[in-house]
Coordinates of C-alpha atoms in Angstrom, one line a residue:
Chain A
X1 CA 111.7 58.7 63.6
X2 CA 113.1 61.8 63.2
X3 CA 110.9 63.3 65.9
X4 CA 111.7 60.6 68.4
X5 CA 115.5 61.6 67.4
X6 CA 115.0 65.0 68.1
X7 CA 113.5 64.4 71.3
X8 CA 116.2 61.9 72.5
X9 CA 118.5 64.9 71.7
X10 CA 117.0 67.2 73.2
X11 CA 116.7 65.2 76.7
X12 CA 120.2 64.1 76.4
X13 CA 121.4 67.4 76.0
X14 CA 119.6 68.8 78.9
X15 CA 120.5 66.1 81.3
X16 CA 124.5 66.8 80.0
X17 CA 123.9 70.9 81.4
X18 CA 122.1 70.2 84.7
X19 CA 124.7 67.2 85.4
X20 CA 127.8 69.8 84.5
X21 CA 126.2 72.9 85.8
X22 CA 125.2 71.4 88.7
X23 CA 128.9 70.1 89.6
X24 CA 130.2 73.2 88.5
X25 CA 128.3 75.1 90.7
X26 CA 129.2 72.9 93.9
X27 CA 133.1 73.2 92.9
X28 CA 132.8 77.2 92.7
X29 CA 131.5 76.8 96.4
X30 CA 135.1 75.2 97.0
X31 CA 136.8 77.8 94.7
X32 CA 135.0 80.6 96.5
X33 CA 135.8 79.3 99.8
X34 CA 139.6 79.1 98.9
X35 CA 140.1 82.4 96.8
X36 CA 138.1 84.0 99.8
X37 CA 140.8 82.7 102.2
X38 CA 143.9 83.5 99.7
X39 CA 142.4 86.8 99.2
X40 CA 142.1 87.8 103.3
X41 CA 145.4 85.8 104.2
X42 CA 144.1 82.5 105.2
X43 CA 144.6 78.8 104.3
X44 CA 140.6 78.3 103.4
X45 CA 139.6 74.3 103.8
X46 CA 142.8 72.4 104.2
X47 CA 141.5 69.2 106.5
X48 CA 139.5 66.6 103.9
X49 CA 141.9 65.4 101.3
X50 CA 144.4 67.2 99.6
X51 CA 143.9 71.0 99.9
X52 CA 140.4 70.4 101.3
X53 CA 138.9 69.4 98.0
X54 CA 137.1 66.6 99.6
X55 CA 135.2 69.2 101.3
X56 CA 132.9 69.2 98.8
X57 CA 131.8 65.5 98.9
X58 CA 131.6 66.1 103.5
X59 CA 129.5 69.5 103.0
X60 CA 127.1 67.4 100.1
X61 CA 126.6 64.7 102.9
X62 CA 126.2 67.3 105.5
X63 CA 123.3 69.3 103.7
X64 CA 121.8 65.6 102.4
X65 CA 121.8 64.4 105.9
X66 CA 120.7 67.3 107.8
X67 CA 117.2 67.4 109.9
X68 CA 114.7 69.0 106.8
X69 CA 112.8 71.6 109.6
X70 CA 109.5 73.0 108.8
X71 CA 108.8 75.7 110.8
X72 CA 105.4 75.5 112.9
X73 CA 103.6 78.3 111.6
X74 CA 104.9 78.8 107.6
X75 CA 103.0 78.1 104.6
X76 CA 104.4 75.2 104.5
X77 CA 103.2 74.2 100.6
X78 CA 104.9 77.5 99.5
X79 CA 107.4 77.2 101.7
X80 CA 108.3 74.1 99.9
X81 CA 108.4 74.8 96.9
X82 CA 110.5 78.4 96.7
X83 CA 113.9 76.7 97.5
X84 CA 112.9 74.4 94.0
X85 CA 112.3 78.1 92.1
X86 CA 115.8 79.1 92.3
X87 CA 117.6 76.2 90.9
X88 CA 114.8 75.2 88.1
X89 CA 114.7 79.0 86.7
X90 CA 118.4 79.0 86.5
X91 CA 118.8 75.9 84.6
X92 CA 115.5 76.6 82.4
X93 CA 117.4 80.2 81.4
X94 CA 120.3 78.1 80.1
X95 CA 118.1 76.5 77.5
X96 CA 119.0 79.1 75.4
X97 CA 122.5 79.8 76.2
X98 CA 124.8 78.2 73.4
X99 CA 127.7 76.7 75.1
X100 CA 130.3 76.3 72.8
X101 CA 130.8 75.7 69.2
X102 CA 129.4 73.5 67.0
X103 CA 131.5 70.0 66.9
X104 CA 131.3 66.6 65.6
X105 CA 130.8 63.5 67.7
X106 CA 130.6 60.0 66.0
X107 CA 130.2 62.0 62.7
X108 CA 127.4 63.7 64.1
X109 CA 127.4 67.3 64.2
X110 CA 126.5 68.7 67.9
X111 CA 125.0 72.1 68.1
X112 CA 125.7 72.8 71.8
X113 CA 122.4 74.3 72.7
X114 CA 119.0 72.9 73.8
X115 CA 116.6 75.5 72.3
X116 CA 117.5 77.7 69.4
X117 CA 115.5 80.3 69.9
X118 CA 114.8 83.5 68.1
X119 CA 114.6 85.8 71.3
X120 CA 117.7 83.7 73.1
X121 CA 119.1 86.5 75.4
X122 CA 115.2 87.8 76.2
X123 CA 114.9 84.2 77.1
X124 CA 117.7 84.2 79.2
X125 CA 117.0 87.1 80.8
X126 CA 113.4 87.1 81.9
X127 CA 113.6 83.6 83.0
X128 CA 116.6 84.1 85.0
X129 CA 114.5 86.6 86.6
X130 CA 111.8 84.6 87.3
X131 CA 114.0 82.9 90.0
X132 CA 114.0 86.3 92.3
X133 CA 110.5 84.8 93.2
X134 CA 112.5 82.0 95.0
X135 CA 113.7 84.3 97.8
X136 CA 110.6 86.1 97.7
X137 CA 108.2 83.5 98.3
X138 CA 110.8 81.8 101.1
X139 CA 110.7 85.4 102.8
X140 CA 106.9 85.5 102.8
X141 CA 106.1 82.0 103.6
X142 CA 108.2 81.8 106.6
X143 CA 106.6 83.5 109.0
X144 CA 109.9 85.0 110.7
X145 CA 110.8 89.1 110.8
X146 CA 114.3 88.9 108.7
X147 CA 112.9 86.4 106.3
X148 CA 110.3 89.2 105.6
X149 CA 112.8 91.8 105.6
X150 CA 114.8 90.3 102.6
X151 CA 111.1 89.1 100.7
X152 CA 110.8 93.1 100.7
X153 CA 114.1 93.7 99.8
X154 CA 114.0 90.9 96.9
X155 CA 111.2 93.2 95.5
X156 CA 113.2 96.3 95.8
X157 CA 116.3 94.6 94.0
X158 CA 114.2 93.1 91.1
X159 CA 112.8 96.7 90.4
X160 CA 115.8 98.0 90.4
X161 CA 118.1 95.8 88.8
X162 CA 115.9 94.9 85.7
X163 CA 115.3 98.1 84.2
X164 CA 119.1 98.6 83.6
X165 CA 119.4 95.4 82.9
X166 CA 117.1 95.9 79.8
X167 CA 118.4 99.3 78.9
X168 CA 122.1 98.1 78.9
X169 CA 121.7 95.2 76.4
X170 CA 119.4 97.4 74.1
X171 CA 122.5 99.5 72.7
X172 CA 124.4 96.3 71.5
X173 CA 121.2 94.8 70.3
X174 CA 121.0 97.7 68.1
X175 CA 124.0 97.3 66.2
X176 CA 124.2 93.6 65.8
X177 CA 119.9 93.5 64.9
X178 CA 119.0 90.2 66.1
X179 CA 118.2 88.9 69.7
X180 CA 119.8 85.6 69.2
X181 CA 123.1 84.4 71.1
X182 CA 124.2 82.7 68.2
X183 CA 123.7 85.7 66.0
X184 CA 125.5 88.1 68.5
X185 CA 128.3 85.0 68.9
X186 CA 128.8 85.2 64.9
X187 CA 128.9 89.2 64.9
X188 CA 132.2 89.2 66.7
X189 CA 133.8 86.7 64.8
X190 CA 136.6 89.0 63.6
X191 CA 138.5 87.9 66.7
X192 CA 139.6 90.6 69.9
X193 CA 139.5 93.3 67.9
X194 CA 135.9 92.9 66.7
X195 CA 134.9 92.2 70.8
X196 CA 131.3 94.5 71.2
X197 CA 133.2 95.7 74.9
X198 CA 135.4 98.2 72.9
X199 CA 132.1 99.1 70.6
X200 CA 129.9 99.0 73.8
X201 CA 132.4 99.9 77.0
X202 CA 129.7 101.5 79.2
X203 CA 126.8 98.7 78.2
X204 CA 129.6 96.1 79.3
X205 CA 130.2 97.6 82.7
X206 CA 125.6 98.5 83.6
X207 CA 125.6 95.2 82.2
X208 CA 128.0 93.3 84.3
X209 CA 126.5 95.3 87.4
X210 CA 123.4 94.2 86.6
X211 CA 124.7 90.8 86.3
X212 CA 125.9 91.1 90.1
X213 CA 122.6 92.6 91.3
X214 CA 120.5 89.6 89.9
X215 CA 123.1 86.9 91.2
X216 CA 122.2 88.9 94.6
X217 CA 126.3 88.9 94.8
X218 CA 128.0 91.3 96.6
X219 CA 127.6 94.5 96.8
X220 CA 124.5 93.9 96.1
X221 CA 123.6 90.8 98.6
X222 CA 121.3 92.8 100.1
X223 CA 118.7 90.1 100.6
X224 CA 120.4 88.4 103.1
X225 CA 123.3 90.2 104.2
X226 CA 124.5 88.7 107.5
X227 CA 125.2 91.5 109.6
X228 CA 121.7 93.7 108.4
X229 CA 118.9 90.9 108.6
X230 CA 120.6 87.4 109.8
X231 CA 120.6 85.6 106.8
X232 CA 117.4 87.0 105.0
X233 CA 115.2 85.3 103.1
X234 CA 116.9 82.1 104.0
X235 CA 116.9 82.1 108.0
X236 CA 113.9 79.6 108.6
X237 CA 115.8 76.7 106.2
X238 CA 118.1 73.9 107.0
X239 CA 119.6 71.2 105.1
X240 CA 119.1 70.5 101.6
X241 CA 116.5 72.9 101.1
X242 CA 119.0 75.9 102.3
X243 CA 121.5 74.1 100.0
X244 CA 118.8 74.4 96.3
X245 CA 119.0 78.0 97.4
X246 CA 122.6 77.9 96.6
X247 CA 122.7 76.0 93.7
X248 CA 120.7 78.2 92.1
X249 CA 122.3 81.5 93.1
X250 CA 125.4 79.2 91.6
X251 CA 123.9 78.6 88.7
X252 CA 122.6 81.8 87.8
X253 CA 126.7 83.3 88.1
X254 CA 127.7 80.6 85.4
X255 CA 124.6 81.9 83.2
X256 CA 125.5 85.8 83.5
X257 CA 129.2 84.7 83.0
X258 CA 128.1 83.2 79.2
X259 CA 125.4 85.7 79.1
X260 CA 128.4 88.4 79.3
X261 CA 131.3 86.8 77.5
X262 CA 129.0 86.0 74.6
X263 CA 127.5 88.9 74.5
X264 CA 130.9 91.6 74.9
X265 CA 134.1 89.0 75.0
X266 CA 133.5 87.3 71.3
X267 CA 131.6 84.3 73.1
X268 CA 133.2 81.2 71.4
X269 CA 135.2 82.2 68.7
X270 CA 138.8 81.2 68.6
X271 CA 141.4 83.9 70.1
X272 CA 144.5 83.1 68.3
X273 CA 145.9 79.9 69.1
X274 CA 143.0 79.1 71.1
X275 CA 140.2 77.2 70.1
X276 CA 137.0 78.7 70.6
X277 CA 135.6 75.8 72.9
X278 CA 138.5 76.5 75.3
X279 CA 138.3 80.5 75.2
X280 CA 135.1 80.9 76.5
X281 CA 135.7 78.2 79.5
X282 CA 138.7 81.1 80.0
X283 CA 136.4 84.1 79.8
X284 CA 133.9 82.1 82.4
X285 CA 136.4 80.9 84.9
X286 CA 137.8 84.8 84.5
X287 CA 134.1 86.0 85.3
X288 CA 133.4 83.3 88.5
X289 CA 136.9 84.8 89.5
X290 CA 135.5 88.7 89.2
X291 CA 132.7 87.5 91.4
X292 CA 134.8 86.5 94.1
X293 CA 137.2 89.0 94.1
X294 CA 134.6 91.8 94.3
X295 CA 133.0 89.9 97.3
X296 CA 136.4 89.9 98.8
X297 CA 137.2 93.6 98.2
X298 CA 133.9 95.7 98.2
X299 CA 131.0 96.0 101.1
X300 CA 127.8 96.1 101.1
X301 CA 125.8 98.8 99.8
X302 CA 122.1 99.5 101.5
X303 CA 118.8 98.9 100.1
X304 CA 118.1 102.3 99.2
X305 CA 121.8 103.0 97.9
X306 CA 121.2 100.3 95.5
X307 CA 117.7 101.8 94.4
X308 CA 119.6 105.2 94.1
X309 CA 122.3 103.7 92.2
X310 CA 120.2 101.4 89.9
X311 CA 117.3 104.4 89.1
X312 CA 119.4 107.6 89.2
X313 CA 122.9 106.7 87.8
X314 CA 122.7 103.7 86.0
X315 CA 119.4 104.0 84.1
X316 CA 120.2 107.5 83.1
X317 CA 123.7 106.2 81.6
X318 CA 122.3 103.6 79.9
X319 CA 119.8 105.9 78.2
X320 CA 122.1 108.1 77.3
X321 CA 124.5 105.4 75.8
X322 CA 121.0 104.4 73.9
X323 CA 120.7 107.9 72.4
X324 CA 124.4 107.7 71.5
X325 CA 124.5 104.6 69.6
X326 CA 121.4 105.7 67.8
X327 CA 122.8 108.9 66.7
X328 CA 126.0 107.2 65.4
X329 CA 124.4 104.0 63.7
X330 CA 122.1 106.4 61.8
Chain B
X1 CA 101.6 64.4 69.1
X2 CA 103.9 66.3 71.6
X3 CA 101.8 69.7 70.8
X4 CA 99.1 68.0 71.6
X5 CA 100.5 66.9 74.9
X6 CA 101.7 69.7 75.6
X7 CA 99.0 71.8 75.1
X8 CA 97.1 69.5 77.2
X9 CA 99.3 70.0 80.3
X10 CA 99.9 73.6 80.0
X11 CA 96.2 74.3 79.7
X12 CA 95.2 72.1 82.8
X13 CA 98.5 73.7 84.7
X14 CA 96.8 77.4 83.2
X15 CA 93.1 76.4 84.4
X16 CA 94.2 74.7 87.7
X17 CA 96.4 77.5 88.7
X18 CA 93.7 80.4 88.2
X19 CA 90.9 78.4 89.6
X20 CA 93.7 78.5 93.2
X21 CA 93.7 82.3 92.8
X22 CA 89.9 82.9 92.6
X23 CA 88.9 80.2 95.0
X24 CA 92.1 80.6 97.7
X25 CA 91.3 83.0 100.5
X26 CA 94.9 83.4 101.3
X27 CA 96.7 86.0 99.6
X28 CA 100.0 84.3 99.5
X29 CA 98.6 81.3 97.7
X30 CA 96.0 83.5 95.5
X31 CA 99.8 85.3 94.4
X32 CA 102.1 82.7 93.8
X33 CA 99.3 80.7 91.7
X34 CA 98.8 83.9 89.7
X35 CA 102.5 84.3 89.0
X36 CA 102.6 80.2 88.2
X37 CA 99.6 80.3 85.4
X38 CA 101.0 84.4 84.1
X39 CA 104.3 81.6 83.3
X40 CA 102.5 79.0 81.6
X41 CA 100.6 80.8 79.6
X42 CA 103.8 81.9 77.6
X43 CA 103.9 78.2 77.1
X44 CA 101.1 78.8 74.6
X45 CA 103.2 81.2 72.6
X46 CA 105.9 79.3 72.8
X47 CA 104.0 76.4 71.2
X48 CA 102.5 79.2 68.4
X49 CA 105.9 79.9 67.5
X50 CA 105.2 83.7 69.0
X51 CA 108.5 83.5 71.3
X52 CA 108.8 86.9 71.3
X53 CA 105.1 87.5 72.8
X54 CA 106.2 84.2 75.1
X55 CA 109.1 86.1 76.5
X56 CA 107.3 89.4 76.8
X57 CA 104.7 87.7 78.9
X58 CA 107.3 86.1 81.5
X59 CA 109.1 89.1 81.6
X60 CA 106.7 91.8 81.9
X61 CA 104.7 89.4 84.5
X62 CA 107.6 88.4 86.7
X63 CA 108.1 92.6 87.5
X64 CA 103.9 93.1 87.3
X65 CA 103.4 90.6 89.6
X66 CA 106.3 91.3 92.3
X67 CA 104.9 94.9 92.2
X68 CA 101.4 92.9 93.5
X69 CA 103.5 91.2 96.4
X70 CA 105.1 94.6 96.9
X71 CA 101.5 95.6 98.0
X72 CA 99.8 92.4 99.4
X73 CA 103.0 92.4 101.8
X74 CA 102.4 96.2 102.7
X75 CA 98.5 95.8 103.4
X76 CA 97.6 92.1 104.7
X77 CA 98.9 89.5 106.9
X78 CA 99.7 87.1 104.1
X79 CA 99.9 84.3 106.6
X80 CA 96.3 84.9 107.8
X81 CA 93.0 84.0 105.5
X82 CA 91.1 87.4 104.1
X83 CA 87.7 87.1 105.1
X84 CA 85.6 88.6 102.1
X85 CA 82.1 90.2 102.6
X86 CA 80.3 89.1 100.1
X87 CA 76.8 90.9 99.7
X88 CA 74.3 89.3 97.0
X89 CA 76.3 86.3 95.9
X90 CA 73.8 84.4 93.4
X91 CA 73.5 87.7 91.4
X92 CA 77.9 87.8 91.8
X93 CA 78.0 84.1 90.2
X94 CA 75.3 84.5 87.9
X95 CA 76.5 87.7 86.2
X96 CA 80.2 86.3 86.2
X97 CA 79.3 83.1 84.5
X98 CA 77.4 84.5 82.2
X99 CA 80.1 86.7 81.6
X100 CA 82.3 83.6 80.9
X101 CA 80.5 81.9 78.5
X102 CA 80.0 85.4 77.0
X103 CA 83.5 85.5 76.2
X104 CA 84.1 81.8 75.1
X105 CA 81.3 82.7 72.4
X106 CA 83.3 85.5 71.1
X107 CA 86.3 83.8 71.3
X108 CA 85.5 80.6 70.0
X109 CA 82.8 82.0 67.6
X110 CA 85.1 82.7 64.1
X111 CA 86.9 79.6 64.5
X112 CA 84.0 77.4 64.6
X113 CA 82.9 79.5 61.7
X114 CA 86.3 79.3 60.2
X115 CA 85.9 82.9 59.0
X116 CA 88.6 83.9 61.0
X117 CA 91.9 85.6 58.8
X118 CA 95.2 87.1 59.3
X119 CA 94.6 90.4 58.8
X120 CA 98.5 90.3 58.3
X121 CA 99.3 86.8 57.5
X122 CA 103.2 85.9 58.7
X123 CA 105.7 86.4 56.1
X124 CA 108.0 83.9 55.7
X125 CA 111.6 83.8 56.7
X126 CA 110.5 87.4 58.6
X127 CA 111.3 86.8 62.0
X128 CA 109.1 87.3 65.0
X129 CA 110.4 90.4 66.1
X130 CA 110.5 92.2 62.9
X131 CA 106.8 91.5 62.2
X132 CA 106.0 92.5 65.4
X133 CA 108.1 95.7 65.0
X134 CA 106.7 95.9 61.7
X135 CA 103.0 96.2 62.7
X136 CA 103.3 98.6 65.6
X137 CA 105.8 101.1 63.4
X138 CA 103.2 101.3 60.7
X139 CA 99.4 100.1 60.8
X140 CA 99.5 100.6 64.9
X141 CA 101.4 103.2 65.1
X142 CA 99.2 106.2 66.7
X143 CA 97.4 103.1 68.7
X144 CA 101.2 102.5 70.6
X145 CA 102.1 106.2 70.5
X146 CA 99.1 107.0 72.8
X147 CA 98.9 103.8 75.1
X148 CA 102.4 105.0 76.2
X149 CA 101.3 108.3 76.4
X150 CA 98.7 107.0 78.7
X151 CA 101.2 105.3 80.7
X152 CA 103.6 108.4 81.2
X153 CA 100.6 110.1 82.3
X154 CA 99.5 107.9 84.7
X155 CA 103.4 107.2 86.4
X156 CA 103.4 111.3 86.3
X157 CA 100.3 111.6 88.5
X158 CA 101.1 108.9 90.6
X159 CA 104.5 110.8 91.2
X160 CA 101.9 113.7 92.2
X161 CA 100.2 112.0 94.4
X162 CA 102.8 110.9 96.8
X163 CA 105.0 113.6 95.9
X164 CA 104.2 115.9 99.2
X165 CA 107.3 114.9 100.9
X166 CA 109.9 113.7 98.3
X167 CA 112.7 116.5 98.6
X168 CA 113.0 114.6 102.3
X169 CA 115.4 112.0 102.3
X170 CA 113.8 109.8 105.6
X171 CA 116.8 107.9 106.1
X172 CA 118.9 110.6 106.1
X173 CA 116.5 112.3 108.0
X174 CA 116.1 109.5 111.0
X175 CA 119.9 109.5 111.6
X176 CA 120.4 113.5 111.7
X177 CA 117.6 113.4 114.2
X178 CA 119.0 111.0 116.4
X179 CA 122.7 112.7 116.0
X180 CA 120.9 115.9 116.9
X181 CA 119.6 114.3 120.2
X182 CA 123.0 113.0 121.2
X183 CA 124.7 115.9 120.9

């Protein structure tokens, strides 16, 4: 019995995040498209209900209803199934990302996280990673020149991006001494003052570039920057299968968002007045925002701008910040 | 009864995937099933309660095997079959099964035995890491010292080896060229 309740639990739980992550992720589209417009002096969708925030539901019927094209000559198995990477990896990485704080339902207490996990934020990480094989294997299998170019670039941007990455989060790691989320949540419990961003400033900024290079955001949308290789990785797909691409990519901004405000911000302890549930839908909504913003303010940066940046100014920083922390915890 | 299961299903997933990569002649599928079955088999740790081994291997896979891509993308048509010469095959599939069943021997010899024990047996309430950390800081430690010596010495000649031409920058290079021409 208490296995079976466990399970139940477990599978409830899991079908809550995909079902709120999922519609989250198709409302940032909406929010993107309209801070986007705000931000360059336009009105953004206006035409499908009030404020165009029907245009959700008409693009959803547009992507269900489109022709699915195959092209001729792709793998078409692996072609297949690299649109299903990106989306699955994403939501698999937020098994270990606890969402907010512990409540009570029906006087049952709710631990809002599907796997508690010893090595949460490795979890996180590496599997969140795994879905940069999603625009690789689309590049390959379509047999198309762009769709090559951003494979190649894919593998470029994962080298790069995942050494700092790892260096960045290994100087906060060190002071709190425990890889889980929960753990690192409960270290900054002291409310804003005890935040690991004033401990950790220059791990929170490699870290939140990072963050932007594995979201392939921009700058760093390298992999299928319009006016460079058409639409990359993705020019061969149409329809739904163009759209898992996107929910993924989605997805993965809502992850580094609570990877990051757990991590530096306090997570989901109360500020203040606030209760903790509350602040950390603040600190994500503030992060989404970041992402658009910067895509509306900064360009692009090349392939090899971003290896020179990644390899010769970030990982060299986030050494040093290492080698700092060190030398002041001991 | 779900370890079971799930054992089950992981190590037909595991089997199934590896069997593609041998048996596949194109490289595209021969890669992806080797970065599926490098995946599942962290389900294994996972299901030994290793999850720091679990996330190791889906970490340090995911970068090995892109590196792989890196070069099957640089040296074949990955939408074409390889045709493999194959001299000699009986002796090829003799030697490699017996090599197999070799290694399930080994493997499976001190558990049938049961004479197998932890040389360090798992504290308890030590965590994963820790023991992990524990082990490689103490008992292992020259072991780990030199394997990464071994590595920075092989990333150091590799940096020899293609180092002819590395205080060129070739974009930069291209695009003074070509300015050079238009002027």
């Amino acid at each position: 019995m208490g296995e079976m309740a466990i399970v139940i639990e477990t599978v409830i739980k899991a079908i809550t995040v995909l079902a709120v992550v999922a519609g989250m992720a198709a409302f940032a589209t909406y929010i993107e498209r309209k801070v986007l417009a705000f931000m360059q002096r336009r009105l953004g969708p206006m035409h499908v209900g009030p404020h165009g925030i029907l245009q959700l539901a008409a693009d959803g019927i547009k992507l269900f209803t489109k022709e699915d094209i195959v092209p001729q000559n792709s793998i078409k198995p692996i072609f297949k199934i690299a649109p299903v990477i990106a989306p699955a990896s994403a939501f698999t990485a937020m098994a270990a990302v606890p969402f907010f704080p512990e409540f009570t339902l029906f006087g049952y207490t709710v631990h809002p996280i599907i796997a508690d996990i010893n090595v949460g934020i490795l979890f996180v990480m590496g599997v969140a990673s795994v879905g940069m094989y999603a625009p690789l294997l689309a590049g390959m299998s379509s047999v198309n020149k762009w769709a090559l170019l951003g494979a190649a670039r894919t593998v470029i941007q994962l080298l790069s991006f995942e050494v700092v990455t790892g260096l960045s989060i290994l100087a906060p790691l060190m002071m709190i001494g425990s890889l889980s989320l929960i753990d690192i949540n409960d270290y900054q419990m002291g409310g804003v003052g005890s935040w690991l961003a004033w401990k950790q400033p220059l791990a929170f900024v490699l870290f939140m570039i990072a963050g932007f290079a594995e979201t392939n955001r921009t700058p760093f949308d390298l992999i299928e920057v319009e006016s460079e290789v058409v639409s990359g990785y993705a020019t061969d797909y149409s329809g739904m299968r163009w759209g898992l691409f996107f929910v993924g990519e989605y997805a993965n901004m809502i992850t580094v968002s609570f990877l990051v405000s757990i991590i530096f911000l306090g997570g989901y302890n109360p500020i203040w007045f606030i209760p903790g549930g509350l602040a950390i839908l603040l600190k994500i909504s503030f992060f989404i925002f970041l992402f658009l913003w910067v895509r509306a303010a900064w360009p692009h940066v090349r392939p090899d701008q971003l290896m020179w940046l990644c390899w010769k100014v970030l990982m060299p920083l986030a050494l040093l910040n290492i080698l700092l922390t060190g030398i002041v915890l001991i | 009864m779900y370890e079971v299961i799930a054992f089950y299903t992981f190590s037909l997933l595991t089997i199934a995937l590896f069997g593609v990569v041998v048996i596949s002649k194109n490289a595209l599928y021969s890669m992806s099933a080797l970065a599926g079955g490098m995946i599942f088999i962290a389900g294994f740790f996972f299901m030994l309660e290793a999850e720091f081994l679990g996330v190791v291997q889906i970490i340090v896979y995911t970068g090995a095997v892109m590196a792989l891509y890196a070069f099957g993308m640089m040296f074949f048509d990955t939408t074409k079959e390889v045709r493999e010469r194959v001299h000699a095959q009986k002796v090829i599939y003799t030697l490699a099964i017996l090599v197999a069943v070799c290694v399930v021997f080994i493997v499976s010899g001190p558990i049938v035995g049961q004479k197998m024990q932890a040389l360090y047996p798992s504290i308890e309430g030590v965590g994963n890491i820790q023991m992990v950390g524990l082990l490689l800081f103490t008992k292992y430690l020259v072991v780990f010292e030199l394997a990464a010596i071994m590595l920075l010495v092989a990333m150091i000649s590799g940096i020899l080896l293609v180092s002819d031409r590395m205080n060129l920058d070739l974009t930069l290079k291209d695009e003074d060229d070509k300015e050079r021409e238009m002027i």
